[in-house]
Short mmCIF file of C-alpha atoms and ligand atoms in Angstrom, two decimals:
data_model
loop_
_atom_site.label_atom_id
_atom_site.label_comp_id
_atom_site.label_asym_id
_atom_site.label_seq_id
_atom_site.Cartn_x
_atom_site.Cartn_y
_atom_site.Cartn_z
CA MET A 1 -30.37 -7.49 -3.15
CA ILE A 2 -29.44 -6.08 0.23
CA ARG A 3 -32.70 -4.28 1.04
CA ALA A 4 -34.70 -7.47 0.55
CA GLN A 5 -32.87 -9.01 3.51
CA PHE A 6 -34.41 -6.57 6.00
CA PRO A 7 -37.95 -7.74 6.77
CA ILE A 8 -38.93 -4.67 8.77
CA ILE A 9 -38.02 -2.50 5.78
CA THR A 10 -39.69 -4.59 3.09
CA SER A 11 -42.86 -5.06 5.10
CA HIS A 12 -43.34 -1.28 5.39
CA PRO A 13 -42.96 0.10 1.86
CA GLU A 14 -44.89 3.21 2.87
CA LEU A 15 -42.18 4.18 5.38
CA ALA A 16 -38.54 5.24 4.98
CA TYR A 17 -36.28 4.48 7.92
CA LEU A 18 -33.67 7.25 8.01
CA ASP A 19 -32.47 6.96 11.61
CA SER A 20 -29.78 4.29 11.49
CA ALA A 21 -27.34 6.37 13.53
CA ALA A 22 -29.79 5.91 16.42
CA THR A 23 -30.19 2.20 15.80
CA ALA A 24 -29.93 0.02 12.72
CA GLN A 25 -32.43 -2.51 11.37
CA LYS A 26 -31.55 -6.21 11.37
CA PRO A 27 -31.10 -8.44 8.33
CA GLN A 28 -32.78 -11.85 8.16
CA PRO A 29 -29.56 -13.82 8.93
CA VAL A 30 -29.26 -11.96 12.25
CA LEU A 31 -32.89 -12.72 13.08
CA ASP A 32 -32.27 -16.35 12.06
CA ALA A 33 -29.19 -16.59 14.26
CA VAL A 34 -31.19 -15.31 17.24
CA HIS A 35 -33.99 -17.78 16.58
CA HIS A 36 -31.53 -20.62 16.01
CA TYR A 37 -29.60 -19.93 19.20
CA LEU A 38 -32.73 -19.65 21.35
CA THR A 39 -34.34 -22.75 19.88
CA THR A 40 -31.30 -25.04 19.76
CA SER A 41 -28.75 -24.26 22.45
CA ASN A 42 -29.80 -21.45 24.80
CA ALA A 43 -27.93 -21.81 28.10
CA ASN A 44 -25.68 -19.83 30.40
CA ALA A 45 -22.00 -19.41 29.52
CA GLY A 46 -18.88 -20.44 31.41
CA ARG A 47 -20.76 -22.85 33.65
CA GLY A 48 -20.78 -25.87 31.41
CA THR A 49 -21.31 -29.48 32.34
CA TYR A 50 -23.62 -30.16 29.40
CA PRO A 51 -23.49 -29.42 25.66
CA TRP A 52 -25.73 -26.32 25.42
CA ALA A 53 -23.71 -24.54 28.10
CA ASN A 54 -20.45 -25.58 26.47
CA SER A 55 -21.56 -24.47 23.04
CA THR A 56 -22.71 -21.10 24.46
CA THR A 57 -19.28 -20.62 26.06
CA ALA A 58 -17.64 -21.53 22.74
CA LEU A 59 -19.95 -19.16 20.87
CA ILE A 60 -18.92 -16.26 23.08
CA GLU A 61 -15.24 -17.00 22.58
CA ARG A 62 -15.82 -17.27 18.84
CA VAL A 63 -17.57 -13.89 18.68
CA ARG A 64 -14.71 -12.34 20.68
CA GLU A 65 -12.29 -13.47 17.99
CA ARG A 66 -14.79 -12.39 15.33
CA VAL A 67 -14.84 -8.86 16.74
CA LYS A 68 -11.04 -8.73 16.65
CA ALA A 69 -10.89 -9.91 13.05
CA PHE A 70 -13.68 -7.54 11.97
CA LEU A 71 -11.82 -4.58 13.46
CA ASP A 72 -8.51 -5.56 11.82
CA ASP A 73 -6.91 -6.01 15.21
CA PRO A 74 -3.13 -5.51 14.99
CA ASP A 75 -2.45 -7.73 17.98
CA PRO A 76 -5.18 -10.35 18.48
CA ALA A 77 -3.00 -12.55 20.68
CA ARG A 78 -2.66 -9.77 23.21
CA SER A 79 -5.83 -7.70 22.86
CA GLN A 80 -9.08 -8.29 24.71
CA VAL A 81 -12.73 -7.97 23.82
CA HIS A 82 -15.05 -7.34 26.73
CA PHE A 83 -18.79 -7.48 25.97
CA VAL A 84 -20.92 -4.61 27.26
CA SER A 85 -24.43 -3.37 26.63
CA GLY A 86 -23.30 -0.62 24.27
CA THR A 87 -21.00 2.33 23.75
CA THR A 88 -22.28 4.28 26.74
CA GLU A 89 -21.62 1.46 29.18
CA GLY A 90 -18.37 0.59 27.42
CA LEU A 91 -16.84 4.07 27.66
CA ARG A 92 -18.02 4.40 31.24
CA THR A 93 -16.39 1.15 32.27
CA VAL A 94 -13.12 2.25 30.62
CA ALA A 95 -13.34 5.50 32.61
CA LEU A 96 -14.24 4.02 35.98
CA ASP A 97 -12.51 0.64 35.86
CA TRP A 98 -9.31 1.67 34.09
CA LEU A 99 -8.67 5.40 33.70
CA VAL A 100 -9.09 6.26 37.39
CA ASP A 101 -6.19 3.92 38.24
CA GLU A 102 -3.94 5.42 35.57
CA LEU A 103 -4.10 9.03 36.72
CA ALA A 104 -2.12 10.86 39.40
CA ASP A 105 -2.47 14.28 40.97
CA GLY A 106 -1.74 16.97 38.37
CA ASP A 107 -2.34 14.75 35.32
CA GLU A 108 -4.44 16.00 32.41
CA ILE A 109 -6.91 14.39 30.07
CA ILE A 110 -8.45 15.62 26.81
CA VAL A 111 -12.19 15.32 26.34
CA PRO A 112 -14.20 15.99 23.13
CA PHE A 113 -17.00 18.21 24.46
CA ALA A 114 -18.78 18.54 21.11
CA ASP A 115 -19.01 14.79 20.57
CA HIS A 116 -21.71 12.45 21.89
CA GLU A 117 -22.44 12.91 25.59
CA ALA A 118 -21.53 9.22 26.05
CA ASN A 119 -17.94 10.22 25.22
CA VAL A 120 -17.93 13.20 27.57
CA SER A 121 -19.61 12.41 30.87
CA PRO A 122 -17.67 9.20 31.75
CA TRP A 123 -14.36 11.07 31.70
CA LEU A 124 -15.77 13.83 33.91
CA GLU A 125 -17.14 11.18 36.24
CA ALA A 126 -13.63 9.69 36.47
CA ARG A 127 -12.25 13.15 37.30
CA ASP A 128 -14.90 13.58 40.02
CA VAL A 129 -14.19 10.17 41.54
CA LEU A 130 -10.51 11.10 41.76
CA ALA A 131 -11.29 14.55 43.18
CA ARG A 132 -13.06 12.83 46.08
CA ARG A 133 -9.75 11.08 46.76
CA ASN A 134 -7.92 14.44 46.61
CA ILE A 135 -6.36 13.58 43.25
CA ARG A 136 -6.86 16.58 41.00
CA VAL A 137 -6.99 15.87 37.30
CA GLY A 138 -7.14 18.66 34.72
CA VAL A 139 -9.71 18.27 31.96
CA ARG A 140 -8.77 20.01 28.71
CA GLU A 141 -11.31 20.56 25.99
CA MET A 142 -10.48 18.89 22.69
CA PRO A 143 -10.22 21.81 20.21
CA TYR A 144 -12.37 21.77 17.05
CA GLN A 145 -11.93 23.71 13.83
CA GLU A 146 -14.61 26.39 13.60
CA SER A 147 -15.17 25.75 9.93
CA SER A 148 -15.43 22.00 9.97
CA GLY A 149 -16.31 20.31 13.23
CA ASP A 150 -13.11 18.29 12.74
CA TYR A 151 -10.63 18.21 15.60
CA ASP A 152 -8.09 21.03 15.41
CA ILE A 153 -4.86 19.09 15.56
CA SER A 154 -2.49 22.06 15.70
CA ALA A 155 -4.46 23.54 18.60
CA LEU A 156 -4.41 20.11 20.22
CA ALA A 157 -0.62 19.97 19.87
CA GLY A 158 -0.49 23.32 21.73
CA LEU A 159 -2.55 21.90 24.60
CA LEU A 160 -0.33 18.92 25.25
CA THR A 161 1.95 18.90 28.27
CA PRO A 162 4.14 16.21 29.81
CA ARG A 163 1.16 15.54 32.10
CA THR A 164 -1.26 14.71 29.27
CA ARG A 165 -2.17 11.11 30.08
CA PHE A 166 -5.26 10.30 28.03
CA VAL A 167 -7.29 11.41 25.01
CA ALA A 168 -10.91 10.52 24.22
CA ALA A 169 -11.93 10.77 20.58
CA THR A 170 -14.66 9.74 18.17
CA HIS A 171 -14.23 7.96 14.85
CA VAL A 172 -17.25 9.34 12.96
CA HIS A 173 -19.22 12.26 14.38
CA HIS A 174 -22.88 11.44 15.11
CA VAL A 175 -24.13 14.93 14.15
CA TYR A 176 -21.81 16.08 11.37
CA GLY A 177 -21.09 12.66 9.90
CA GLY A 178 -17.43 13.58 9.47
CA ASP A 179 -14.52 11.19 9.88
CA MET A 180 -12.63 12.79 12.74
CA ASN A 181 -9.20 11.90 11.31
CA VAL A 182 -8.16 10.06 14.43
CA GLY A 183 -4.80 9.02 12.95
CA ARG A 184 -3.75 12.64 13.23
CA ILE A 185 -4.38 12.57 16.98
CA ARG A 186 -1.87 9.78 17.38
CA GLU A 187 0.67 11.80 15.38
CA ALA A 188 0.03 14.84 17.58
CA VAL A 189 0.13 13.12 20.97
CA GLY A 190 3.05 10.82 20.21
CA PRO A 191 3.48 7.12 20.89
CA ASP A 192 2.81 7.00 24.63
CA VAL A 193 -0.57 8.60 25.32
CA PRO A 194 -3.52 6.18 25.40
CA ILE A 195 -6.45 7.04 23.11
CA ALA A 196 -9.98 5.72 23.61
CA LEU A 197 -12.09 5.69 20.48
CA ASP A 198 -15.87 5.92 20.34
CA ALA A 199 -16.55 3.84 17.23
CA ALA A 200 -20.36 3.84 17.60
CA GLN A 201 -20.92 5.46 14.21
CA SER A 202 -18.20 3.67 12.28
CA VAL A 203 -18.42 -0.05 13.11
CA GLY A 204 -20.96 -1.50 10.68
CA HIS A 205 -20.87 1.52 8.39
CA LEU A 206 -17.36 1.52 6.97
CA PRO A 207 -14.18 -0.55 7.20
CA VAL A 208 -12.58 0.00 10.60
CA SER A 209 -8.90 -0.86 10.92
CA LEU A 210 -7.51 -0.68 14.43
CA ARG A 211 -4.14 -1.46 12.87
CA GLU A 212 -4.29 1.89 11.10
CA LEU A 213 -5.95 3.90 13.86
CA ASP A 214 -3.43 2.96 16.55
CA VAL A 215 -5.77 3.51 19.49
CA ASP A 216 -5.86 1.70 22.83
CA PHE A 217 -9.60 1.26 23.25
CA ALA A 218 -12.34 1.00 20.66
CA VAL A 219 -15.92 0.85 21.86
CA PHE A 220 -19.07 0.24 19.83
CA SER A 221 -22.75 -0.68 20.11
CA GLY A 222 -23.96 -3.89 18.48
CA HIS A 223 -27.42 -2.44 17.84
CA LYS A 224 -25.98 0.23 15.53
CA ALA A 225 -24.05 -2.52 13.69
CA LEU A 226 -27.17 -4.60 12.84
CA ALA A 227 -27.09 -6.78 15.99
CA LEU A 228 -29.51 -6.81 18.93
CA PRO A 229 -29.57 -4.03 21.53
CA GLY A 230 -27.40 -4.79 24.55
CA SER A 231 -24.55 -6.34 22.58
CA GLY A 232 -21.67 -3.86 22.44
CA ALA A 233 -17.97 -4.41 22.95
CA VAL A 234 -14.86 -2.80 24.37
CA TRP A 235 -11.73 -3.74 22.47
CA SER A 236 -8.53 -2.97 24.36
CA ARG A 237 -4.86 -3.75 24.42
CA GLY A 238 -2.61 -3.15 27.38
CA LEU A 239 0.09 -1.50 25.32
CA ARG A 240 -0.07 1.87 27.02
CA GLY A 241 -0.98 1.50 30.69
CA ALA A 242 -2.41 -1.45 32.55
CA GLU A 243 -4.51 -4.17 30.95
CA PHE A 244 -8.19 -3.27 31.03
CA ALA A 245 -10.02 -5.46 33.53
CA PRO A 246 -13.59 -4.51 34.41
CA ARG A 247 -14.06 -4.44 38.14
CA GLY A 248 -16.28 -6.74 40.09
CA TRP A 249 -18.16 -9.90 39.46
CA GLN A 250 -19.28 -10.28 35.88
CA GLY A 251 -22.67 -11.95 35.76
CA THR A 252 -24.41 -13.74 32.94
CA PRO A 253 -23.42 -12.25 29.59
CA ASN A 254 -25.98 -11.25 26.98
CA THR A 255 -25.62 -14.59 25.23
CA VAL A 256 -28.27 -14.05 22.57
CA GLY A 257 -27.06 -10.51 21.91
CA ILE A 258 -23.53 -11.81 21.44
CA ALA A 259 -24.87 -14.51 19.08
CA SER A 260 -26.59 -11.76 17.10
CA LEU A 261 -23.38 -9.73 17.00
CA GLY A 262 -21.45 -12.64 15.50
CA ALA A 263 -24.13 -13.04 12.82
CA ALA A 264 -24.21 -9.28 12.16
CA LEU A 265 -20.45 -9.11 11.66
CA ASP A 266 -20.63 -12.11 9.30
CA TRP A 267 -23.40 -10.37 7.35
CA LEU A 268 -21.47 -7.10 7.20
CA ASP A 269 -18.35 -8.88 5.98
CA GLY A 270 -20.41 -10.59 3.29
CA ALA A 271 -22.03 -7.33 2.19
CA GLY A 272 -18.65 -5.58 2.34
CA PRO A 273 -18.06 -2.60 4.64
CA GLU A 274 -16.42 -0.71 1.73
CA ARG A 275 -19.56 -1.16 -0.37
CA ILE A 276 -21.81 -0.07 2.49
CA GLU A 277 -19.62 2.98 2.99
CA GLN A 278 -19.65 3.84 -0.70
CA TRP A 279 -23.41 3.47 -0.88
CA THR A 280 -24.24 5.53 2.20
CA VAL A 281 -21.67 8.23 1.36
CA GLY A 282 -23.25 8.49 -2.10
CA LEU A 283 -26.78 8.79 -0.67
CA ALA A 284 -25.66 11.42 1.84
CA ALA A 285 -23.93 13.42 -0.91
CA ARG A 286 -27.12 13.24 -3.02
CA LEU A 287 -29.22 14.55 -0.15
CA THR A 288 -26.66 17.26 0.68
CA ALA A 289 -26.47 18.43 -2.93
CA GLY A 290 -30.28 18.66 -3.04
CA LEU A 291 -30.49 20.56 0.25
CA ARG A 292 -27.92 23.09 -0.91
CA GLU A 293 -30.27 24.05 -3.75
CA LEU A 294 -32.96 24.87 -1.22
CA PRO A 295 -32.25 28.20 0.52
CA PRO A 296 -34.23 27.65 3.74
CA TYR A 297 -32.07 24.66 4.67
CA GLU A 298 -28.70 24.87 6.36
CA VAL A 299 -26.60 21.71 6.39
CA VAL A 300 -24.82 21.61 9.72
CA GLY A 301 -21.09 20.86 9.94
CA CYS A 302 -18.08 21.13 7.72
CA GLN A 303 -19.05 23.04 4.60
CA LEU A 304 -15.78 22.00 2.98
CA SER A 305 -16.60 18.34 3.32
CA LEU A 306 -20.01 18.23 1.72
CA ALA A 307 -18.76 16.69 -1.51
CA GLU A 308 -18.88 12.93 -1.90
CA ARG A 309 -15.10 12.76 -1.54
CA SER A 310 -13.37 15.43 0.50
CA ALA A 311 -9.68 15.79 1.23
CA VAL A 312 -10.59 17.86 4.29
CA GLN A 313 -12.80 15.46 6.15
CA GLN A 314 -14.58 12.47 4.68
CA ARG A 315 -18.33 12.62 5.30
CA HIS A 316 -20.25 9.44 5.98
CA GLY A 317 -23.94 8.57 5.82
CA ILE A 318 -25.20 11.25 8.19
CA VAL A 319 -26.70 14.58 7.08
CA THR A 320 -27.92 17.06 9.68
CA PHE A 321 -29.82 20.18 8.76
CA ARG A 322 -32.23 22.92 9.85
CA HIS A 323 -35.00 24.85 8.18
CA SER A 324 -34.82 28.63 8.66
CA ASP A 325 -38.51 28.94 9.62
CA ILE A 326 -39.66 25.54 10.83
CA GLU A 327 -38.54 24.25 14.22
CA SER A 328 -36.58 21.02 13.82
CA VAL A 329 -38.88 19.02 16.09
CA ASP A 330 -41.89 20.21 14.06
CA LEU A 331 -40.04 19.32 10.89
CA GLY A 332 -39.51 15.82 12.30
CA PHE A 333 -43.28 15.43 12.81
CA ILE A 334 -44.02 16.82 9.35
CA LEU A 335 -41.57 14.42 7.76
CA PHE A 336 -43.13 11.48 9.58
CA SER A 337 -46.54 12.51 8.25
CA HIS A 338 -44.96 11.76 4.85
CA GLY A 339 -43.52 8.44 6.08
CA PHE A 340 -39.93 9.53 6.85
CA MET A 341 -38.45 8.48 10.18
CA VAL A 342 -35.65 10.89 11.08
CA ARG A 343 -34.13 12.12 14.32
CA ALA A 344 -35.12 15.65 15.30
CA ASP A 345 -33.81 17.11 18.57
CA GLY A 346 -30.51 18.01 20.26
CA LEU A 347 -28.92 14.69 19.19
CA CYS A 348 -27.27 14.03 22.60
CA GLN A 349 -24.32 16.23 21.75
CA GLY A 350 -21.96 17.21 24.58
CA ARG A 351 -21.94 20.69 26.11
CA ALA A 352 -19.84 22.32 23.37
CA GLY A 353 -22.29 21.08 20.77
CA GLU A 354 -24.72 22.98 18.60
CA GLY A 355 -27.06 23.99 21.42
CA ARG A 356 -29.94 24.06 18.91
CA SER A 357 -31.99 21.19 17.70
CA SER A 358 -31.67 19.90 14.16
CA VAL A 359 -32.96 17.16 11.89
CA ARG A 360 -30.67 14.22 11.24
CA VAL A 361 -30.97 11.80 8.36
CA SER A 362 -28.73 8.77 8.80
CA LEU A 363 -28.44 6.11 6.16
CA HIS A 364 -27.59 2.44 5.89
CA ALA A 365 -27.22 -0.27 3.32
CA TYR A 366 -31.01 -0.71 3.03
CA ASN A 367 -31.77 2.88 2.05
CA THR A 368 -32.32 3.85 -1.58
CA ARG A 369 -31.82 6.79 -3.93
CA GLU A 370 -35.57 6.81 -4.40
CA GLU A 371 -36.07 7.42 -0.67
CA VAL A 372 -33.62 10.31 -0.75
CA ASP A 373 -35.31 11.80 -3.81
CA ARG A 374 -38.75 11.50 -2.24
CA LEU A 375 -37.45 13.16 0.92
CA LEU A 376 -36.02 16.00 -1.16
CA GLU A 377 -39.39 16.43 -2.87
CA VAL A 378 -41.10 16.83 0.50
CA LEU A 379 -38.38 19.18 1.75
CA THR A 380 -38.76 21.22 -1.46
CA SER A 381 -42.50 21.49 -0.87
CA LEU A 382 -41.67 23.04 2.54
CA ALA A 383 -39.36 25.68 1.02
CA PRO A 384 -41.12 28.99 0.21
CA GLN A 385 -41.32 29.53 -3.56
CA SER A 386 -39.50 32.68 -4.70
N1 LIG B 1 -21.36 7.56 20.74
C1 LIG B 1 -21.89 7.96 19.59
C2 LIG B 1 -21.02 8.64 18.58
C3 LIG B 1 -23.23 7.72 19.32
O1 LIG B 1 -23.76 8.14 18.17
C4 LIG B 1 -24.02 7.06 20.30
C5 LIG B 1 -25.46 6.82 20.07
O2 LIG B 1 -26.10 7.45 19.29
C6 LIG B 1 -23.41 6.65 21.47
C7 LIG B 1 -22.08 6.92 21.67
C8 LIG B 1 -24.18 5.93 22.54
O3 LIG B 1 -24.51 4.65 22.09
P1 LIG B 1 -25.45 3.68 22.95
O4 LIG B 1 -26.70 4.46 23.22
O5 LIG B 1 -25.67 2.50 22.07
O6 LIG B 1 -24.73 3.36 24.19
#
């Protein structure tokens, strides 16, 4: 039983944790791995003249390979995994330690302004750094389909020029929960343009195959994939452009975070990313179907993709909605008074985002149908009776 492996969940039966897109809870084997590491071999890495230091160095190398295998790396002999504190730091280091050296005056980059701010501001920062060196880079806005929140690939094709040098994209949208069909970006931009993928909402929630996605960078946060905070990774391969090499002296890595990431990926593999995906997609579809029966609620995002399986854009375990008469932040407080922990605010969306706050329910392997049904009961009680 998966839920039983999450002590924070089982020890609070009166609460329902529905905010896993913000951060995920940790299963016992991850907690055990942290305890084991800190009580048996805690030491610094890469400075070894004694066994604990050597085993920490070996652990880090092992988790690097583990990340590659987990992401179905097409080229593990050539690719690199660089550990960072999370997606925000990871994307920023790609922007400032790699992208700025790839761009010349007059080049253009494509930025997804309705995605998470962490996948918007680093690219603008890179542009600004270059502007101070009198290198002018054009920033084009990734086009979205009005009806769906999915990227608009034909409009994207129209934006491309011979100077398009880089595209930033997101695997699963943190507000709409939609799979952003990243494979279609590669088809549109052709074989030579590097793509950086924000995989914060996909790693740990569904099978991720870098072999299929054909991107150049994939960045994720360990804490959203059941590991400790501060344990993210940048996967890269120097196929298009220079090898990624973070600048400057790299200090002590987050050894215990990396240990937790290895254990989390082992746990996820054991549980089966396909099964986790199936479960969370099913729960989200159940919640969505219930909300659509309740007139005061509007489910935000692609209305064509609200079914459990959609040919338009697969939805994952994230459902975002608003009540016509109750402010989302108030709704968040009301829901917590019934024991539901949800996210209720602007959701850190970039500047082309919703511009209005909403309530987000995000699900993981430990959530249950009963929790969704109880939530729907409370939401029904907040809908005026006709
Ligand atoms: N990208 C997406 C899609 C996210 O959902 C988040 C966090 O919610 C981030 C980036 C930033 O992740 P972190 O705060 O772990 O750096």
